[in-house]
Amino acid sequence: MNLHEYQGKQILNSFGVNIQRGIVATTPEEAVEAAKKLTKETGTGWWVIKAQVHAGGRGKGGGVKLAKSLEEVQEISNSILGMMLVTPQTSAEGKKVHQVLIAEDVYYPGESETSEFYMSVLLNRATGKNMIMYSTEGGMDIEAVAEKTPHLIFHEEIDPELGLLGFQARKIAFNLGLSGKAFKEMTKFVSALYTAYVKSDSALFEINPVLKTSDDKIIAVDAKVSLDDNSLFRHKDYVELRDFREENAIEVEANAAGLNYVDLDGNVGCMVNGAGLAMATMDLIKQNGGEPANFLDVGGTADAERVETGFRIILKDPNVKAILVNIFGGIVRCDRVAQGIVDAYRNMGDAIKVPIIVRLQGTNAKEAKELIVKSGLDVISVTEFEEAAEKVREVLA
Ligand code: GDP
Ligand code: MN
């Protein structure tokens, strides 16, 4: 589950990580009030107005702007709120901005220069350890740094049993070129960040930039926090942070129905049981000139009700020109799935207007095929993978 920047920062702050402080607002009036309040609390004279959407690169898209007066807070908030923000990480139409974060300006001039670092905490699946990735090249596109100057990205592996050790935090501060107060502040920052990552059961923290201020404080200016969905049962207070407006509506509905659905851009809807078979099916579609419109794993129980829900969800996507059902009957018998398909089709009346190709293989595959053929419905029944591919090509031609 992904969070907004302001929510991620709240979690960081609750574990003692220094953050750029801010107050969220949904109207320009609230934004001005927030700015006043922030000035009382922090003494800041300028404010940054930051669009809250689940996408990075907001700065580049005009979703992060500095305001030097309360009039500017009002004007900028007014222009950002409600806009469709397009960034390198959104679709071409962009994401609607419902909220802005009014944050203290932390790039104030002072004794020393400000520096922007990159830091993320995540699981390294290859080693089974947690990992802190960090770089002196913060604030910008980390993908570009990884491509052009990979030697400027460092990794620190952390044994989950031992936790982050003192020398590791110091090594990170050292590699970032820090000394004196900033060095100490960075070791504290890294330790708190790691603790926050573990205790919040997060799947990813990405803080870009981590800022060294001109008076040598270390603070999180941005926060991309992704919580581990499987841990939400022990973080009841995090559950309500979910913002459904940021998520794909069809995916939300499918997940509520217990289906594992991911929306894609193509024209062939797929209904499959098992993630591995779903991936293979998507390859098959692509090799035969189609593009998968979705990933849908109906799981082990492909009964009539689930199949019907699956069809209804797939058909919500107007780009779907054909549906390929590819189910392997291992535990679930093919004839039961076939019956499910026939029942679902009948129930849906004339809601299905695209050709359906059904490939059922495994236990009672023959009976399944007969059942579908006998039903007289407009469903193309096959048993082999190649046949299914052939039919996809035919119906798309
Ligand atoms: P992103 O573009 O979505 O990654 O959003 P960020 O939160 O990283 O902000 C983008 C950029 O805005 C940062 O890299 C900074 O350069 C700038 N920025 C953020 N906070 C401040 C601030 O307090 N003062 C100033 N002057 N610039 C800021
Ligand atoms: Mn950022």
XYZ file of C-alpha atoms and ligand atoms in Angstrom:
426
model
C 0.000 0.000 0.000
C 1.469 3.315 -1.089
C 1.185 6.445 1.008
C 1.192 10.148 0.308
C 4.322 12.107 1.148
C 2.668 13.763 4.159
C 1.519 10.412 5.550
C 4.936 8.856 5.039
C 6.531 11.778 6.832
C 4.125 11.362 9.767
C 5.230 7.764 10.146
C 8.905 8.711 9.899
C 8.400 11.427 12.465
C 6.674 9.037 14.863
C 9.913 7.032 14.964
C 12.113 10.068 15.533
C 13.266 10.695 11.972
C 13.806 14.412 11.304
C 11.470 15.666 8.604
C 10.673 18.833 6.760
C 7.565 19.824 8.708
C 4.299 20.545 6.976
C 0.518 20.693 7.199
C -1.829 19.246 4.624
C -4.591 21.402 3.067
C -7.473 20.832 0.681
C -8.396 24.461 -0.108
C -6.343 27.645 -0.679
C -7.830 29.083 2.546
C -6.694 26.081 4.545
C -3.314 26.434 2.883
C -2.929 30.009 4.117
C -3.973 28.977 7.637
C -1.491 26.102 7.483
C 1.276 28.483 6.408
C 0.562 30.834 9.322
C 0.497 27.974 11.786
C 3.721 26.563 10.395
C 5.456 29.876 10.789
C 4.392 30.003 14.443
C 5.732 26.509 15.017
C 8.933 26.622 13.004
C 9.690 30.286 12.371
C 9.824 29.679 8.622
C 9.410 32.745 6.403
C 8.894 30.903 3.122
C 6.839 27.830 2.348
C 6.882 25.066 -0.246
C 3.547 24.003 -1.721
C 3.666 20.330 -2.639
C 1.022 18.411 -4.594
C 0.059 15.179 -2.828
C -0.337 12.442 -5.417
C 1.056 8.936 -5.592
C 3.752 9.714 -8.126
C 7.289 10.996 -8.030
C 8.816 13.712 -10.178
C 6.257 16.242 -8.957
C 8.846 19.010 -8.949
C 9.468 18.501 -12.676
C 5.743 18.551 -13.401
C 5.114 21.838 -11.608
C 3.656 20.230 -8.490
C 6.248 21.631 -6.030
C 6.594 25.407 -5.753
C 8.146 27.875 -3.373
C 5.938 30.638 -1.933
C 7.528 33.759 -0.459
C 4.395 35.421 0.877
C 0.948 34.396 2.126
C -0.513 35.780 -1.148
C 1.743 33.402 -3.047
C 0.689 30.518 -0.775
C -2.907 31.288 -1.727
C -2.187 31.688 -5.463
C 0.047 28.644 -5.828
C -2.270 26.389 -3.786
C -5.163 27.592 -5.877
C -3.382 26.655 -9.088
C -2.085 23.276 -7.868
C -5.265 22.081 -6.139
C -7.530 20.405 -8.687
C -4.923 20.343 -11.435
C -4.104 17.231 -13.424
C -0.458 16.823 -12.532
C 1.643 15.185 -15.217
C 5.060 13.920 -14.133
C 7.528 11.447 -15.657
C 5.840 8.822 -13.425
C 2.170 9.430 -14.322
C 0.169 8.636 -17.446
C -0.165 11.354 -20.097
C -3.451 12.557 -18.607
C -1.848 12.897 -15.176
C -3.194 12.609 -11.647
C -5.740 14.874 -10.042
C -4.442 16.813 -7.036
C -6.863 16.730 -4.086
C -4.465 17.890 -1.380
C -1.355 20.008 -1.011
C 1.272 19.872 1.696
C 2.346 23.269 2.957
C 5.897 22.690 4.150
C 8.519 24.842 5.834
C 11.275 26.072 3.518
C 14.393 24.163 4.497
C 16.753 25.440 1.804
C 17.546 28.622 3.708
C 21.020 30.145 3.360
C 23.512 29.736 6.197
C 27.020 28.869 7.296
C 27.570 25.990 4.873
C 26.089 24.729 1.614
C 22.960 22.589 1.486
C 23.428 19.109 -0.017
C 20.824 16.712 -1.356
C 21.329 12.980 -0.867
C 19.382 9.936 -1.957
C 18.450 7.205 0.503
C 16.156 4.200 0.383
C 15.546 1.202 2.607
C 14.225 -1.992 1.106
C 14.492 -5.744 1.161
C 17.183 -7.359 -0.941
C 15.449 -10.560 -1.955
C 18.657 -12.046 -3.340
C 20.479 -11.939 -0.005
C 17.467 -12.089 2.301
C 18.692 -8.979 4.074
C 17.472 -5.443 4.370
C 19.406 -2.902 2.394
C 20.067 0.802 2.575
C 20.810 2.297 -0.821
C 22.255 5.778 -0.779
C 23.989 8.286 -2.952
C 25.527 11.721 -2.916
C 23.498 12.403 -6.077
C 20.175 13.152 -4.441
C 17.276 15.332 -5.485
C 17.360 14.164 -9.060
C 16.313 11.174 -11.037
C 18.015 8.223 -9.292
C 17.364 5.973 -12.301
C 19.552 8.283 -14.400
C 22.294 8.163 -11.744
C 22.091 4.352 -11.728
C 22.485 4.297 -15.484
C 25.172 6.906 -16.029
C 27.204 6.865 -12.798
C 26.427 3.599 -10.981
C 29.600 3.940 -8.845
C 27.919 6.863 -7.059
C 25.255 4.572 -5.591
C 26.231 2.681 -2.430
C 24.580 -0.306 -0.762
C 24.671 -1.345 2.852
C 23.270 -4.773 3.699
C 21.701 -5.170 7.125
C 21.227 -8.490 8.821
C 17.648 -8.391 10.142
C 18.735 -10.360 13.245
C 21.443 -7.881 14.190
C 19.810 -4.702 12.982
C 21.770 -1.700 11.788
C 25.146 -1.632 13.534
C 26.906 1.546 14.631
C 29.782 1.167 12.208
C 27.336 0.822 9.322
C 25.599 4.098 10.109
C 29.028 5.782 10.369
C 30.163 4.253 7.079
C 27.103 5.703 5.361
C 27.734 9.183 6.797
C 31.379 8.899 5.758
C 30.606 7.784 2.200
C 28.267 10.755 1.882
C 31.270 12.977 2.526
C 30.059 14.357 5.848
C 32.033 15.458 8.855
C 31.497 17.182 12.203
C 27.929 17.868 13.267
C 26.428 16.752 9.942
C 28.220 13.402 10.283
C 26.691 12.787 13.723
C 23.279 13.953 12.569
C 23.435 11.579 9.611
C 24.251 8.557 11.784
C 21.236 9.413 13.972
C 19.074 9.938 10.896
C 20.050 6.603 9.368
C 19.441 4.689 12.619
C 16.028 6.263 13.126
C 15.145 5.653 9.481
C 16.076 1.991 9.700
C 14.093 1.555 12.922
C 11.082 3.227 11.312
C 11.348 0.901 8.309
C 11.399 -2.234 10.469
C 8.792 -1.151 13.028
C 6.304 0.103 10.434
C 6.650 -3.158 8.456
C 7.356 -1.220 5.310
C 8.223 -2.684 1.961
C 9.993 0.444 0.743
C 11.198 3.785 2.004
C 12.614 6.169 -0.542
C 13.772 9.531 0.735
C 14.891 11.744 -2.109
C 16.209 14.186 -1.170
C 17.621 13.700 2.284
C 18.805 17.246 2.920
C 21.799 18.550 4.778
C 20.690 22.040 5.676
C 23.009 25.008 5.744
C 23.211 24.634 9.534
C 24.090 20.937 9.266
C 20.792 19.337 10.177
C 19.778 16.202 8.306
C 16.115 15.988 7.308
C 13.775 14.043 5.052
C 12.402 16.499 2.479
C 10.454 13.879 0.540
C 9.081 10.484 1.551
C 7.867 7.653 -0.579
C 6.597 4.994 1.802
C 5.141 1.719 0.700
C 3.721 -0.437 3.479
C 3.669 -4.211 3.307
C -0.010 -5.141 2.766
C 0.521 -8.438 4.557
C 1.426 -6.645 7.777
C -1.522 -4.270 7.903
C -3.366 -6.511 10.354
C -0.945 -5.353 13.031
C -1.073 -1.678 12.042
C -4.780 -0.890 12.226
C -4.044 2.842 12.336
C -2.221 2.664 9.000
C -5.138 0.996 7.214
C -7.118 4.240 7.160
C -4.242 6.017 5.396
C -5.242 4.280 2.182
C -6.400 6.746 -0.467
C -8.567 4.876 -2.950
C -8.664 7.923 -5.240
C -5.040 7.203 -6.088
C -5.725 3.644 -7.109
C -7.117 2.130 -10.277
C -10.902 1.831 -9.744
C -11.193 -1.548 -11.452
C -8.298 -2.925 -9.419
C -9.908 -1.757 -6.189
C -13.170 -3.474 -7.109
C -11.411 -6.685 -8.175
C -9.363 -6.814 -4.997
C -12.501 -6.328 -2.927
C -13.917 -9.397 -4.696
C -10.778 -11.329 -3.762
C -9.376 -11.387 -7.297
C -5.776 -10.629 -8.068
C -6.177 -8.133 -10.917
C -3.754 -5.696 -12.514
C -4.967 -3.353 -15.228
C -2.833 -3.146 -18.391
C -3.038 -1.249 -21.672
C -3.757 -4.026 -24.183
C -6.775 -5.496 -25.979
C -7.002 -9.131 -24.852
C -8.552 -9.779 -21.459
C -7.146 -12.800 -19.633
C -8.629 -14.939 -16.924
C -6.175 -17.453 -15.555
C -5.601 -19.489 -12.409
C -2.172 -19.084 -10.885
C 0.299 -16.251 -11.332
C 2.819 -18.343 -13.289
C 0.256 -19.465 -15.833
C -1.009 -15.870 -16.042
C 2.494 -14.685 -16.981
C 2.838 -17.445 -19.597
C -0.577 -16.541 -20.998
C 0.413 -12.912 -21.340
C 3.536 -13.965 -23.256
C 1.386 -16.140 -25.499
C -0.937 -13.254 -26.288
C 1.950 -10.959 -27.119
C 3.657 -13.511 -29.343
C 0.452 -13.768 -31.318
C 0.028 -10.123 -32.068
C -2.163 -9.149 -29.133
C -1.474 -7.135 -26.022
C -2.767 -8.295 -22.637
C -5.426 -5.954 -21.238
C -4.954 -7.205 -17.720
C -3.444 -9.736 -15.397
C -6.153 -11.693 -13.600
C -5.499 -14.614 -11.330
C -8.819 -16.097 -10.210
C -7.067 -18.425 -7.812
C -7.946 -21.981 -6.966
C -11.731 -21.839 -6.911
C -12.884 -20.998 -10.420
C -16.603 -21.472 -9.747
C -19.449 -19.800 -11.654
C -19.618 -16.828 -9.311
C -15.910 -16.087 -9.503
C -15.828 -16.572 -13.249
C -18.767 -14.195 -13.631
C -17.103 -11.569 -11.422
C -13.939 -12.044 -13.469
C -15.790 -11.506 -16.763
C -17.577 -8.431 -15.432
C -14.335 -6.892 -14.248
C -12.465 -7.637 -17.461
C -15.313 -6.147 -19.519
C -15.175 -2.850 -17.628
C -12.110 -2.105 -19.705
C -13.441 -0.738 -23.043
C -10.234 -1.741 -24.851
C -10.933 -5.452 -24.477
C -11.566 -7.027 -27.908
C -11.374 -10.685 -26.851
C -11.099 -12.722 -23.686
C -8.793 -15.667 -23.234
C -9.609 -17.995 -20.359
C -6.674 -20.266 -19.624
C -7.216 -22.575 -16.708
C -5.321 -25.579 -15.577
C -7.481 -28.036 -13.696
C -5.266 -29.585 -11.088
C -7.196 -29.453 -7.866
C -10.195 -27.837 -9.489
C -11.769 -30.078 -12.179
C -12.015 -28.643 -15.704
C -15.658 -29.697 -16.154
C -16.612 -27.702 -13.055
C -14.827 -24.661 -14.420
C -16.519 -25.193 -17.791
C -19.890 -25.351 -16.067
C -18.938 -22.148 -14.248
C -18.147 -20.455 -17.546
C -21.410 -21.613 -19.158
C -23.463 -20.495 -16.136
C -21.676 -17.159 -15.923
C -22.165 -16.558 -19.647
C -25.899 -17.329 -19.412
C -26.303 -15.161 -16.311
C -24.722 -12.231 -18.013
C -27.186 -12.275 -20.879
C -25.891 -10.038 -23.638
C -23.269 -8.292 -21.548
C -20.560 -10.269 -23.339
C -20.005 -8.805 -26.779
C -16.470 -10.020 -27.481
C -15.279 -13.464 -28.514
C -14.244 -15.774 -25.690
C -11.578 -18.398 -26.124
C -11.435 -21.000 -23.408
C -8.544 -23.318 -22.909
C -9.096 -25.868 -20.178
C -6.392 -28.420 -19.538
C -5.909 -30.994 -16.816
C -8.395 -33.157 -14.937
C -11.521 -33.860 -17.054
C -10.405 -31.555 -19.867
C -12.273 -33.609 -22.472
C -15.545 -33.494 -20.565
C -15.065 -29.776 -20.137
C -14.649 -29.215 -23.850
C -17.781 -31.251 -24.601
C -19.755 -29.289 -22.065
C -18.846 -26.004 -23.694
C -19.468 -27.236 -27.243
C -22.879 -28.660 -26.236
C -23.916 -25.428 -24.544
C -24.235 -23.825 -27.963
C -22.751 -20.614 -26.609
C -20.438 -18.427 -28.617
C -17.339 -19.712 -26.858
C -14.325 -21.146 -28.636
C -13.102 -24.157 -26.729
C -9.568 -25.526 -27.080
C -7.300 -27.738 -25.023
C -3.807 -26.946 -26.319
C -1.768 -23.824 -25.658
C -0.859 -23.493 -29.375
C -4.489 -23.777 -30.395
C -5.367 -21.006 -27.993
C -2.615 -18.858 -29.525
C -3.920 -19.587 -33.002
C -7.460 -18.554 -32.008
C -6.254 -15.322 -30.403
C -4.567 -14.436 -33.674
C -7.708 -15.298 -35.646
C -10.143 -13.266 -33.560
C -7.858 -10.224 -33.544
C -7.312 -10.322 -37.321
P 9.353 15.080 -6.209
O 9.734 15.995 -7.341
O 8.026 14.463 -6.405
O 10.421 14.070 -5.941
O 9.186 16.013 -4.897
P 10.257 16.481 -3.776
O 9.571 16.478 -2.483
O 11.498 15.668 -3.859
O 10.558 17.981 -4.171
C 11.129 18.313 -5.406
C 12.167 19.383 -5.240
O 11.593 20.538 -4.656
C 13.326 19.050 -4.296
O 14.319 18.280 -4.907
C 13.826 20.430 -3.961
O 14.748 20.863 -4.925
C 12.582 21.294 -4.002
N 12.193 21.604 -2.621
C 11.603 20.792 -1.725
N 11.485 21.397 -0.528
C 12.005 22.633 -0.682
C 12.179 23.750 0.199
O 11.860 23.709 1.384
N 12.733 24.871 -0.333
C 13.122 24.956 -1.615
N 13.651 26.085 -2.054
N 12.997 23.927 -2.467
C 12.449 22.774 -2.008
Mn 11.611 13.552 -4.376
